[in-house]
Amino acid sequence: MTAKYNTRVGAAAGTFMPFTVGPDEIVLTGVTLEGIAEGDRVILDIDVSWLKPMCDLGELELMIRRDAPDGPIIYWTMETCYAQARTREECVLAGDGTMRHFFLTARSVEHKAQLAAYYLEGTVDAP
């Protein structure tokens, strides 16, 4: 595989006041990947640091959506923690010419997650 394109977008810890995620899904960030062709390998990396504001188990749902902030979900995970956590996940897709925009979204149904840092990194590799 040969790297064609790579971009990373997000917010580092300490650059914003951590905020509580609620039950409504919110867009954290998005990446636009140029030049995706049929057969390319598209790698989407999630890196999210979060805390829980309450004294019981915290939950955070993370989704990657394709095409638009409310587009189809192509990746979903639910993470839990007791104090703080760092979630690192990778989603690998077979590329096609219609792919371009990807969005990292989050929600915490019971307001039990506070975001401290988040990134979405996209890489396109040619065969």
mmCIF file of C-alpha atoms in Angstrom:
data_model
loop_
_atom_site.group_PDB
_atom_site.id
_atom_site.type_symbol
_atom_site.label_atom_id
_atom_site.label_comp_id
_atom_site.label_asym_id
_atom_site.label_seq_id
_atom_site.Cartn_x
_atom_site.Cartn_y
_atom_site.Cartn_z
ATOM 1 C CA MET A 1 0.000 0.000 0.000
ATOM 2 C CA THR A 2 1.126 3.532 -0.799
ATOM 3 C CA ALA A 3 -0.099 6.483 1.278
ATOM 4 C CA LYS A 4 -2.107 8.940 -0.851
ATOM 5 C CA TYR A 5 -3.556 11.288 1.745
ATOM 6 C CA ASN A 6 -3.716 11.830 5.507
ATOM 7 C CA THR A 7 -5.403 14.426 7.703
ATOM 8 C CA ARG A 8 -6.140 14.733 11.428
ATOM 9 C CA VAL A 9 -8.721 17.145 12.850
ATOM 10 C CA GLY A 10 -9.802 17.689 16.439
ATOM 11 C CA ALA A 11 -9.075 19.453 19.704
ATOM 12 C CA ALA A 12 -6.238 18.715 22.132
ATOM 13 C CA ALA A 13 -6.663 18.435 25.895
ATOM 14 C CA GLY A 14 -6.236 21.799 27.571
ATOM 15 C CA THR A 15 -7.333 23.832 24.534
ATOM 16 C CA PHE A 16 -10.978 23.947 25.669
ATOM 17 C CA MET A 17 -13.016 23.494 28.835
ATOM 18 C CA PRO A 18 -14.252 19.863 29.020
ATOM 19 C CA PHE A 19 -17.962 19.715 28.281
ATOM 20 C CA THR A 20 -20.736 17.250 29.078
ATOM 21 C CA VAL A 21 -22.216 15.289 26.211
ATOM 22 C CA GLY A 22 -25.954 14.746 26.415
ATOM 23 C CA PRO A 23 -28.488 12.395 24.839
ATOM 24 C CA ASP A 24 -28.657 14.370 21.589
ATOM 25 C CA GLU A 25 -25.964 13.338 19.141
ATOM 26 C CA ILE A 26 -23.443 16.109 18.458
ATOM 27 C CA VAL A 27 -20.783 16.485 15.788
ATOM 28 C CA LEU A 28 -17.313 16.681 17.311
ATOM 29 C CA THR A 29 -15.297 17.049 14.115
ATOM 30 C CA GLY A 30 -15.063 15.937 10.526
ATOM 31 C CA VAL A 31 -12.467 15.096 7.899
ATOM 32 C CA THR A 32 -12.532 15.478 4.149
ATOM 33 C CA LEU A 33 -10.401 12.927 2.326
ATOM 34 C CA GLU A 34 -9.388 13.789 -1.214
ATOM 35 C CA GLY A 35 -8.758 11.387 -4.049
ATOM 36 C CA ILE A 36 -10.433 8.224 -2.794
ATOM 37 C CA ALA A 37 -10.641 5.762 -5.677
ATOM 38 C CA GLU A 38 -12.190 2.340 -6.101
ATOM 39 C CA GLY A 39 -10.046 -0.199 -4.248
ATOM 40 C CA ASP A 40 -8.215 2.294 -2.019
ATOM 41 C CA ARG A 41 -7.965 1.504 1.684
ATOM 42 C CA VAL A 42 -9.586 4.170 3.879
ATOM 43 C CA ILE A 43 -8.539 4.160 7.539
ATOM 44 C CA LEU A 44 -10.443 6.284 10.058
ATOM 45 C CA ASP A 45 -8.879 6.583 13.516
ATOM 46 C CA ILE A 46 -10.802 7.869 16.552
ATOM 47 C CA ASP A 47 -8.898 9.194 19.571
ATOM 48 C CA VAL A 48 -11.138 10.543 22.366
ATOM 49 C CA SER A 49 -10.243 11.374 25.984
ATOM 50 C CA TRP A 50 -13.148 11.729 28.392
ATOM 51 C CA LEU A 51 -14.163 11.848 32.040
ATOM 52 C CA LYS A 52 -17.354 11.070 33.864
ATOM 53 C CA PRO A 53 -18.992 13.869 35.846
ATOM 54 C CA MET A 54 -21.000 11.588 38.162
ATOM 55 C CA CYS A 55 -20.060 9.013 40.804
ATOM 56 C CA ASP A 56 -21.208 5.941 38.892
ATOM 57 C CA LEU A 57 -20.345 4.304 35.577
ATOM 58 C CA GLY A 58 -20.088 6.722 32.647
ATOM 59 C CA GLU A 59 -21.085 5.845 29.080
ATOM 60 C CA LEU A 60 -20.147 7.433 25.782
ATOM 61 C CA GLU A 61 -21.329 6.454 22.321
ATOM 62 C CA LEU A 62 -19.074 7.381 19.398
ATOM 63 C CA MET A 63 -20.139 7.152 15.770
ATOM 64 C CA ILE A 64 -18.516 7.846 12.417
ATOM 65 C CA ARG A 65 -20.976 9.044 9.812
ATOM 66 C CA ARG A 66 -20.390 9.208 6.102
ATOM 67 C CA ASP A 67 -21.235 12.056 3.673
ATOM 68 C CA ALA A 68 -23.017 14.385 6.152
ATOM 69 C CA PRO A 69 -23.331 14.996 9.914
ATOM 70 C CA ASP A 70 -26.608 13.043 9.809
ATOM 71 C CA GLY A 71 -25.465 10.590 7.122
ATOM 72 C CA PRO A 72 -25.304 6.825 7.459
ATOM 73 C CA ILE A 73 -23.398 5.423 10.435
ATOM 74 C CA ILE A 74 -20.409 3.404 9.237
ATOM 75 C CA TYR A 75 -18.892 2.784 12.680
ATOM 76 C CA TRP A 76 -20.337 2.706 16.211
ATOM 77 C CA THR A 77 -18.896 1.937 19.629
ATOM 78 C CA MET A 78 -20.021 2.405 23.221
ATOM 79 C CA GLU A 79 -17.375 2.914 25.871
ATOM 80 C CA THR A 80 -17.710 2.926 29.675
ATOM 81 C CA CYS A 81 -15.463 4.198 32.459
ATOM 82 C CA TYR A 82 -15.416 4.847 36.228
ATOM 83 C CA ALA A 83 -13.163 7.924 36.312
ATOM 84 C CA GLN A 84 -11.498 8.756 33.000
ATOM 85 C CA ALA A 85 -10.768 6.996 29.747
ATOM 86 C CA ARG A 86 -9.060 7.286 26.417
ATOM 87 C CA THR A 87 -10.817 5.584 23.541
ATOM 88 C CA ARG A 88 -8.771 4.706 20.485
ATOM 89 C CA GLU A 89 -10.509 2.862 17.667
ATOM 90 C CA GLU A 90 -9.803 2.184 13.999
ATOM 91 C CA CYS A 91 -12.285 1.687 11.190
ATOM 92 C CA VAL A 92 -10.979 0.337 7.861
ATOM 93 C CA LEU A 93 -13.095 0.632 4.714
ATOM 94 C CA ALA A 94 -12.717 -0.367 1.084
ATOM 95 C CA GLY A 95 -12.697 2.896 -0.837
ATOM 96 C CA ASP A 96 -14.987 3.917 -3.626
ATOM 97 C CA GLY A 97 -15.155 7.081 -5.675
ATOM 98 C CA THR A 98 -18.228 8.413 -3.853
ATOM 99 C CA MET A 99 -16.482 8.685 -0.450
ATOM 100 C CA ARG A 100 -15.157 12.045 0.709
ATOM 101 C CA HIS A 101 -16.573 13.385 4.000
ATOM 102 C CA PHE A 102 -16.595 11.652 7.400
ATOM 103 C CA PHE A 103 -17.898 12.978 10.738
ATOM 104 C CA LEU A 104 -17.157 11.940 14.337
ATOM 105 C CA THR A 105 -20.265 12.273 16.494
ATOM 106 C CA ALA A 106 -21.001 11.486 20.137
ATOM 107 C CA ARG A 107 -23.796 11.156 22.671
ATOM 108 C CA SER A 108 -24.219 10.132 26.292
ATOM 109 C CA VAL A 109 -27.813 9.178 26.981
ATOM 110 C CA GLU A 110 -27.634 9.887 30.713
ATOM 111 C CA HIS A 111 -25.235 12.881 30.570
ATOM 112 C CA LYS A 112 -22.442 10.714 32.006
ATOM 113 C CA ALA A 113 -19.531 11.724 29.772
ATOM 114 C CA GLN A 114 -17.381 14.852 29.650
ATOM 115 C CA LEU A 115 -15.127 15.264 26.628
ATOM 116 C CA ALA A 116 -11.567 16.434 27.258
ATOM 117 C CA ALA A 117 -9.952 15.843 23.820
ATOM 118 C CA TYR A 118 -10.981 14.359 20.479
ATOM 119 C CA TYR A 119 -9.539 13.653 17.047
ATOM 120 C CA LEU A 120 -10.613 12.002 13.841
ATOM 121 C CA GLU A 121 -7.772 11.008 11.539
ATOM 122 C CA GLY A 122 -8.301 9.812 7.990
ATOM 123 C CA THR A 123 -5.762 8.054 5.795
ATOM 124 C CA VAL A 124 -6.155 6.930 2.186
ATOM 125 C CA ASP A 125 -3.807 4.218 0.916
ATOM 126 C CA ALA A 126 -3.595 3.103 -2.715
ATOM 127 C CA PRO A 127 -3.142 -0.596 -3.496
#
